mmCIF file with all atom_site columns, C-alpha atoms in Angstrom:
data_model
loop_
_atom_site.group_PDB
_atom_site.id
_atom_site.type_symbol
_atom_site.label_atom_id
_atom_site.label_alt_id
_atom_site.label_comp_id
_atom_site.label_asym_id
_atom_site.label_entity_id
_atom_site.label_seq_id
_atom_site.pdbx_PDB_ins_code
_atom_site.Cartn_x
_atom_site.Cartn_y
_atom_site.Cartn_z
_atom_site.occupancy
_atom_site.B_iso_or_equiv
_atom_site.pdbx_formal_charge
_atom_site.auth_seq_id
_atom_site.auth_comp_id
_atom_site.auth_asym_id
_atom_site.auth_atom_id
_atom_site.pdbx_PDB_model_num
ATOM 1   C CA . MET A 1 1   ? 0.247   -0.173  -0.572  1.00 48.00 ? 20  MET A CA 1
ATOM 2   C CA . ALA A 1 2   ? 3.022   2.157   1.023   1.00 49.00 ? 21  ALA A CA 1
ATOM 3   C CA . TRP A 1 3   ? 4.967   2.454   -2.513  1.00 50.00 ? 22  TRP A CA 1
ATOM 4   C CA . GLY A 1 4   ? 1.566   3.073   -4.058  1.00 51.00 ? 23  GLY A CA 1
ATOM 5   C CA . LEU A 1 5   ? 0.619   5.820   -2.270  1.00 48.00 ? 24  LEU A CA 1
ATOM 6   C CA . PHE A 1 6   ? 3.532   6.537   -2.586  1.00 51.00 ? 25  PHE A CA 1
ATOM 7   C CA . VAL A 1 7   ? 3.736   6.134   -6.178  1.00 52.00 ? 26  VAL A CA 1
ATOM 8   C CA . GLY A 1 8   ? 0.170   8.219   -7.015  1.00 53.00 ? 27  GLY A CA 1
ATOM 9   C CA . CYS A 1 9   ? 1.691   10.900  -5.010  1.00 52.00 ? 28  CYS A CA 1
ATOM 10  C CA . ARG A 1 10  ? 4.006   11.600  -7.129  1.00 53.00 ? 29  ARG A CA 1
ATOM 11  C CA . ARG A 1 11  ? 2.654   11.415  -10.041 1.00 53.00 ? 30  ARG A CA 1
ATOM 12  C CA . VAL A 1 12  ? -0.241  13.722  -9.603  1.00 50.00 ? 31  VAL A CA 1
ATOM 13  C CA . TRP A 1 13  ? 2.800   16.411  -8.092  1.00 50.00 ? 32  TRP A CA 1
ATOM 14  C CA . ARG A 1 14  ? 4.544   15.605  -10.623 1.00 51.00 ? 33  ARG A CA 1
ATOM 15  C CA . HIS A 1 15  ? 2.047   16.377  -13.038 1.00 49.00 ? 34  HIS A CA 1
ATOM 16  C CA . GLY A 1 16  ? 0.431   19.440  -11.465 1.00 48.00 ? 35  GLY A CA 1
ATOM 17  C CA . GLY A 1 17  ? -2.933  17.727  -10.805 1.00 47.00 ? 36  GLY A CA 1
ATOM 18  C CA . ALA A 1 18  ? -5.991  18.056  -12.305 1.00 47.00 ? 37  ALA A CA 1
ATOM 19  C CA . ALA A 1 19  ? -3.697  20.254  -14.819 1.00 47.00 ? 38  ALA A CA 1
ATOM 20  C CA . TRP A 1 20  ? -2.347  16.590  -15.643 1.00 48.00 ? 39  TRP A CA 1
ATOM 21  C CA . GLN A 1 21  ? -5.325  15.080  -17.927 1.00 51.00 ? 40  GLN A CA 1
ATOM 22  C CA . PRO A 1 22  ? -8.424  15.597  -15.448 1.00 52.00 ? 41  PRO A CA 1
ATOM 23  C CA . SER A 1 23  ? -9.669  12.717  -16.722 1.00 54.00 ? 42  SER A CA 1
ATOM 24  C CA . LEU A 1 24  ? -7.051  10.828  -15.565 1.00 56.00 ? 43  LEU A CA 1
ATOM 25  C CA . ALA A 1 25  ? -6.227  13.353  -12.647 1.00 61.00 ? 44  ALA A CA 1
ATOM 26  C CA . GLY A 1 26  ? -9.044  11.796  -9.758  1.00 68.00 ? 45  GLY A CA 1
ATOM 27  C CA . GLY A 1 27  ? -7.780  8.228   -8.892  1.00 73.00 ? 46  GLY A CA 1
ATOM 28  C CA . PRO A 1 28  ? -3.769  9.146   -7.898  1.00 78.00 ? 47  PRO A CA 1
ATOM 29  C CA . ALA A 1 29  ? -5.662  12.426  -5.730  1.00 79.00 ? 48  ALA A CA 1
ATOM 30  C CA . GLY A 1 30  ? -8.205  10.802  -4.808  1.00 81.00 ? 49  GLY A CA 1
ATOM 31  C CA . HIS A 1 31  ? -5.933  7.426   -3.828  1.00 80.00 ? 50  HIS A CA 1
ATOM 32  C CA . CYS A 1 32  ? -3.644  9.923   -1.703  1.00 84.00 ? 51  CYS A CA 1
ATOM 33  C CA . ALA A 1 33  ? -6.233  12.250  0.138   1.00 85.00 ? 52  ALA A CA 1
ATOM 34  C CA . GLY A 1 34  ? -7.433  9.018   1.197   1.00 82.00 ? 53  GLY A CA 1
ATOM 35  C CA . GLY A 1 35  ? -4.276  7.145   2.224   1.00 81.00 ? 54  GLY A CA 1
ATOM 36  C CA . ILE A 1 36  ? -2.833  10.555  4.425   1.00 86.00 ? 55  ILE A CA 1
ATOM 37  C CA . TYR A 1 37  ? -6.228  10.915  6.385   1.00 84.00 ? 56  TYR A CA 1
ATOM 38  C CA . ALA A 1 38  ? -5.477  6.594   7.140   1.00 80.00 ? 57  ALA A CA 1
ATOM 39  C CA . LEU A 1 39  ? -2.722  7.718   8.528   1.00 80.00 ? 58  LEU A CA 1
ATOM 40  C CA . VAL A 1 40  ? -3.416  10.627  10.491  1.00 84.00 ? 59  VAL A CA 1
ATOM 41  C CA . PHE A 1 41  ? -6.936  10.188  12.039  1.00 81.00 ? 60  PHE A CA 1
ATOM 42  C CA . LYS A 1 42  ? -7.661  6.410   11.340  1.00 71.00 ? 61  LYS A CA 1
ATOM 43  C CA . LEU A 1 43  ? -4.327  4.021   10.800  1.00 75.00 ? 62  LEU A CA 1
ATOM 44  C CA . ASP A 1 44  ? -4.245  1.041   14.101  1.00 75.00 ? 63  ASP A CA 1
ATOM 45  C CA . LEU A 1 45  ? -1.203  -0.332  12.739  1.00 69.00 ? 64  LEU A CA 1
ATOM 46  C CA . THR A 1 46  ? -1.293  -3.168  14.767  1.00 73.00 ? 65  THR A CA 1
ATOM 47  C CA . SER A 1 47  ? -4.344  -4.779  13.224  1.00 71.00 ? 66  SER A CA 1
ATOM 48  C CA . SER A 1 48  ? -3.372  -3.515  9.810   1.00 70.00 ? 67  SER A CA 1
ATOM 49  C CA . TYR A 1 49  ? 0.578   -5.238  10.593  1.00 72.00 ? 68  TYR A CA 1
ATOM 50  C CA . ALA A 1 50  ? -2.295  -8.603  11.134  1.00 71.00 ? 69  ALA A CA 1
ATOM 51  C CA . ALA A 1 51  ? -3.977  -8.041  7.932   1.00 70.00 ? 70  ALA A CA 1
ATOM 52  C CA . LEU A 1 52  ? -0.795  -7.745  5.691   1.00 74.00 ? 71  LEU A CA 1
ATOM 53  C CA . GLY A 1 53  ? 0.391   -10.919 3.889   1.00 75.00 ? 72  GLY A CA 1
ATOM 54  C CA . PHE A 1 54  ? -0.334  -13.635 1.401   1.00 76.00 ? 73  PHE A CA 1
ATOM 55  C CA . HIS A 1 55  ? -3.919  -15.017 2.253   1.00 74.00 ? 74  HIS A CA 1
ATOM 56  C CA . LEU A 1 56  ? -6.296  -17.809 0.589   1.00 80.00 ? 75  LEU A CA 1
ATOM 57  C CA . PRO A 1 57  ? -10.340 -16.707 0.782   1.00 79.00 ? 76  PRO A CA 1
ATOM 58  C CA . THR A 1 58  ? -11.833 -19.829 2.733   1.00 83.00 ? 77  THR A CA 1
ATOM 59  C CA . TRP A 1 59  ? -15.010 -21.437 1.824   1.00 85.00 ? 78  TRP A CA 1
ATOM 60  C CA . HIS A 1 60  ? -18.183 -20.315 2.849   1.00 81.00 ? 79  HIS A CA 1
ATOM 61  C CA . THR A 1 61  ? -21.733 -21.053 2.149   1.00 85.00 ? 80  THR A CA 1
ATOM 62  C CA . PRO A 1 62  ? -24.411 -18.464 3.387   1.00 83.00 ? 81  PRO A CA 1
ATOM 63  C CA . ASN A 1 63  ? -26.974 -18.024 4.881   1.00 88.00 ? 82  ASN A CA 1
ATOM 64  C CA . ARG A 1 64  ? -30.250 -16.558 4.891   1.00 90.00 ? 83  ARG A CA 1
ATOM 65  C CA . ALA A 1 65  ? -29.929 -14.123 5.960   1.00 91.00 ? 84  ALA A CA 1
ATOM 66  C CA . ASP A 1 66  ? -26.248 -13.834 4.138   1.00 85.00 ? 85  ASP A CA 1
ATOM 67  C CA . VAL A 1 67  ? -28.274 -14.323 1.007   1.00 84.00 ? 86  VAL A CA 1
ATOM 68  C CA . LEU A 1 68  ? -30.679 -11.437 1.539   1.00 89.00 ? 87  LEU A CA 1
ATOM 69  C CA . THR A 1 69  ? -28.081 -8.944  2.990   1.00 88.00 ? 88  THR A CA 1
ATOM 70  C CA . GLY A 1 70  ? -26.286 -9.596  -0.137  1.00 81.00 ? 89  GLY A CA 1
ATOM 71  C CA . ALA A 1 71  ? -29.629 -8.573  -2.444  1.00 83.00 ? 90  ALA A CA 1
ATOM 72  C CA . LEU A 1 72  ? -30.987 -6.042  -1.006  1.00 89.00 ? 91  LEU A CA 1
ATOM 73  C CA . LEU A 1 73  ? -28.637 -4.278  -0.327  1.00 87.00 ? 92  LEU A CA 1
ATOM 74  C CA . LEU A 1 74  ? -25.434 -4.958  -2.969  1.00 79.00 ? 93  LEU A CA 1
ATOM 75  C CA . ALA A 1 75  ? -27.066 -6.892  -5.674  1.00 79.00 ? 94  ALA A CA 1
ATOM 76  C CA . LEU A 1 76  ? -30.137 -4.400  -6.268  1.00 85.00 ? 95  LEU A CA 1
ATOM 77  C CA . PRO A 1 77  ? -27.756 -1.297  -5.812  1.00 83.00 ? 96  PRO A CA 1
ATOM 78  C CA . GLN A 1 78  ? -25.635 -3.288  -8.487  1.00 77.00 ? 97  GLN A CA 1
ATOM 79  C CA . ILE A 1 79  ? -27.893 -3.634  -11.194 1.00 82.00 ? 98  ILE A CA 1
ATOM 80  C CA . PRO A 1 80  ? -28.334 -0.690  -13.286 1.00 83.00 ? 99  PRO A CA 1
ATOM 81  C CA . LEU A 1 81  ? -24.255 0.159   -13.007 1.00 77.00 ? 100 LEU A CA 1
ATOM 82  C CA . SER A 1 82  ? -24.686 -3.783  -14.333 1.00 78.00 ? 101 SER A CA 1
ATOM 83  C CA . LEU A 1 83  ? -26.621 -2.914  -17.086 1.00 82.00 ? 102 LEU A CA 1
ATOM 84  C CA . GLY A 1 84  ? -24.784 0.348   -17.799 1.00 82.00 ? 103 GLY A CA 1
ATOM 85  C CA . ASN A 1 85  ? -21.051 0.315   -17.650 1.00 79.00 ? 104 ASN A CA 1
ATOM 86  C CA . SER A 1 86  ? -20.253 -3.650  -17.268 1.00 81.00 ? 105 SER A CA 1
ATOM 87  C CA . ILE A 1 87  ? -22.455 -4.843  -20.118 1.00 85.00 ? 106 ILE A CA 1
ATOM 88  C CA . LEU A 1 88  ? -23.048 -2.583  -22.749 1.00 86.00 ? 107 LEU A CA 1
ATOM 89  C CA . ALA A 1 89  ? -20.254 0.518   -21.875 1.00 85.00 ? 108 ALA A CA 1
ATOM 90  C CA . THR A 1 90  ? -18.140 -2.545  -22.223 1.00 85.00 ? 109 THR A CA 1
ATOM 91  C CA . LYS A 1 91  ? -19.715 -3.753  -25.574 1.00 88.00 ? 110 LYS A CA 1
ATOM 92  C CA . GLN A 1 92  ? -19.143 -0.503  -27.306 1.00 88.00 ? 111 GLN A CA 1
ATOM 93  C CA . VAL A 1 93  ? -15.563 -0.489  -25.202 1.00 86.00 ? 112 VAL A CA 1
ATOM 94  C CA . LEU A 1 94  ? -14.481 -4.173  -26.851 1.00 87.00 ? 113 LEU A CA 1
ATOM 95  C CA . THR A 1 95  ? -15.905 -2.989  -30.509 1.00 89.00 ? 114 THR A CA 1
ATOM 96  C CA . ASP A 1 96  ? -14.433 0.106   -30.091 1.00 90.00 ? 115 ASP A CA 1
ATOM 97  C CA . PHE A 1 97  ? -10.709 -0.214  -29.962 1.00 89.00 ? 116 PHE A CA 1
ATOM 98  C CA . PHE A 1 98  ? -10.366 -5.013  -30.623 1.00 89.00 ? 117 PHE A CA 1
ATOM 99  C CA . PRO A 1 99  ? -13.005 -4.121  -33.487 1.00 90.00 ? 118 PRO A CA 1
ATOM 100 C CA . GLU A 1 100 ? -11.720 -7.137  -35.070 1.00 93.00 ? 119 GLU A CA 1
ATOM 101 C CA . ARG A 1 101 ? -12.892 -9.566  -31.885 1.00 88.00 ? 120 ARG A CA 1
ATOM 102 C CA . ARG A 1 102 ? -16.808 -10.364 -31.840 1.00 87.00 ? 121 ARG A CA 1
ATOM 103 C CA . ILE A 1 103 ? -17.835 -10.678 -28.167 1.00 88.00 ? 122 ILE A CA 1
ATOM 104 C CA . THR A 1 104 ? -21.432 -10.355 -27.688 1.00 90.00 ? 123 THR A CA 1
ATOM 105 C CA . VAL A 1 105 ? -23.303 -9.055  -24.538 1.00 89.00 ? 124 VAL A CA 1
ATOM 106 C CA . ARG A 1 106 ? -24.531 -12.295 -23.955 1.00 91.00 ? 125 ARG A CA 1
ATOM 107 C CA . GLN A 1 107 ? -20.688 -13.780 -23.295 1.00 90.00 ? 126 GLN A CA 1
ATOM 108 C CA . ILE A 1 108 ? -19.904 -9.949  -21.684 1.00 88.00 ? 127 ILE A CA 1
ATOM 109 C CA . SER A 1 109 ? -23.009 -10.987 -18.983 1.00 87.00 ? 128 SER A CA 1
ATOM 110 C CA . PHE A 1 110 ? -22.387 -15.115 -19.001 1.00 90.00 ? 129 PHE A CA 1
ATOM 111 C CA . THR A 1 111 ? -18.749 -14.568 -17.623 1.00 86.00 ? 130 THR A CA 1
ATOM 112 C CA . TYR A 1 112 ? -20.278 -11.187 -15.756 1.00 83.00 ? 131 TYR A CA 1
ATOM 113 C CA . SER A 1 113 ? -22.569 -13.376 -14.185 1.00 85.00 ? 132 SER A CA 1
ATOM 114 C CA . LEU A 1 114 ? -20.013 -15.614 -13.245 1.00 88.00 ? 133 LEU A CA 1
ATOM 115 C CA . MET A 1 115 ? -17.833 -14.731 -10.870 1.00 85.00 ? 134 MET A CA 1
ATOM 116 C CA . ASN A 1 116 ? -21.438 -13.193 -8.978  1.00 81.00 ? 135 ASN A CA 1
ATOM 117 C CA . LEU A 1 117 ? -22.896 -17.129 -7.862  1.00 85.00 ? 136 LEU A CA 1
ATOM 118 C CA . VAL A 1 118 ? -19.395 -17.536 -7.483  1.00 86.00 ? 137 VAL A CA 1
ATOM 119 C CA . ASN A 1 119 ? -18.224 -14.219 -5.342  1.00 83.00 ? 138 ASN A CA 1
ATOM 120 C CA . PRO A 1 120 ? -20.097 -15.272 -1.923  1.00 81.00 ? 139 PRO A CA 1
ATOM 121 C CA . PHE A 1 121 ? -18.936 -19.311 -1.810  1.00 85.00 ? 140 PHE A CA 1
ATOM 122 C CA . PHE A 1 122 ? -15.324 -16.887 -0.941  1.00 84.00 ? 141 PHE A CA 1
ATOM 123 C CA . GLY A 1 123 ? -16.932 -13.819 1.172   1.00 79.00 ? 142 GLY A CA 1
ATOM 124 C CA . GLY A 1 124 ? -16.660 -11.397 -1.809  1.00 78.00 ? 143 GLY A CA 1
ATOM 125 C CA . VAL A 1 125 ? -20.050 -9.159  -2.480  1.00 73.00 ? 144 VAL A CA 1
ATOM 126 C CA . PRO A 1 126 ? -21.455 -8.831  -7.002  1.00 71.00 ? 145 PRO A CA 1
ATOM 127 C CA . VAL A 1 127 ? -18.907 -7.658  -8.692  1.00 75.00 ? 146 VAL A CA 1
ATOM 128 C CA . CYS A 1 128 ? -18.821 -5.607  -12.526 1.00 71.00 ? 147 CYS A CA 1
ATOM 129 C CA . HIS A 1 129 ? -16.618 -5.980  -15.346 1.00 68.00 ? 148 HIS A CA 1
ATOM 130 C CA . GLY A 1 130 ? -16.094 -2.008  -15.568 1.00 64.00 ? 149 GLY A CA 1
ATOM 131 C CA . SER A 1 131 ? -15.002 -0.715  -19.193 1.00 56.00 ? 150 SER A CA 1
ATOM 132 C CA . GLY A 1 132 ? -13.187 2.927   -17.568 1.00 55.00 ? 151 GLY A CA 1
ATOM 133 C CA . GLY A 1 133 ? -9.982  3.385   -15.617 1.00 47.00 ? 152 GLY A CA 1
ATOM 134 C CA . TRP A 1 134 ? -6.724  3.468   -16.825 1.00 41.00 ? 153 TRP A CA 1
#
């Protein structure tokens, strides 16, 4: 985390923050602000040290309350984002950048749904492909 925080802050500082491609400068600036806030106000180094390292996911069988909570609080709000950004926009980005690849909305939806069917058994939350980033 410290190395990523350093690299992000250095990029923002070196390129003048918002003057450096405004559409991209928010990511590193946000990471810098969050990291500084965590270090100054919230970070408990003893518990953070215990979280560092390599941990394999463990099997978790969701109970009825887990499924209900996940459906209402995580999956339901994710639907509009998933349709817009994770499926339709991803399809458009793939078409724009890789016109020779014939990826269908059905294929994108399949891999997306497969991730969300497997994730809960490893303690995961609903996820999406996403079409942005840098």
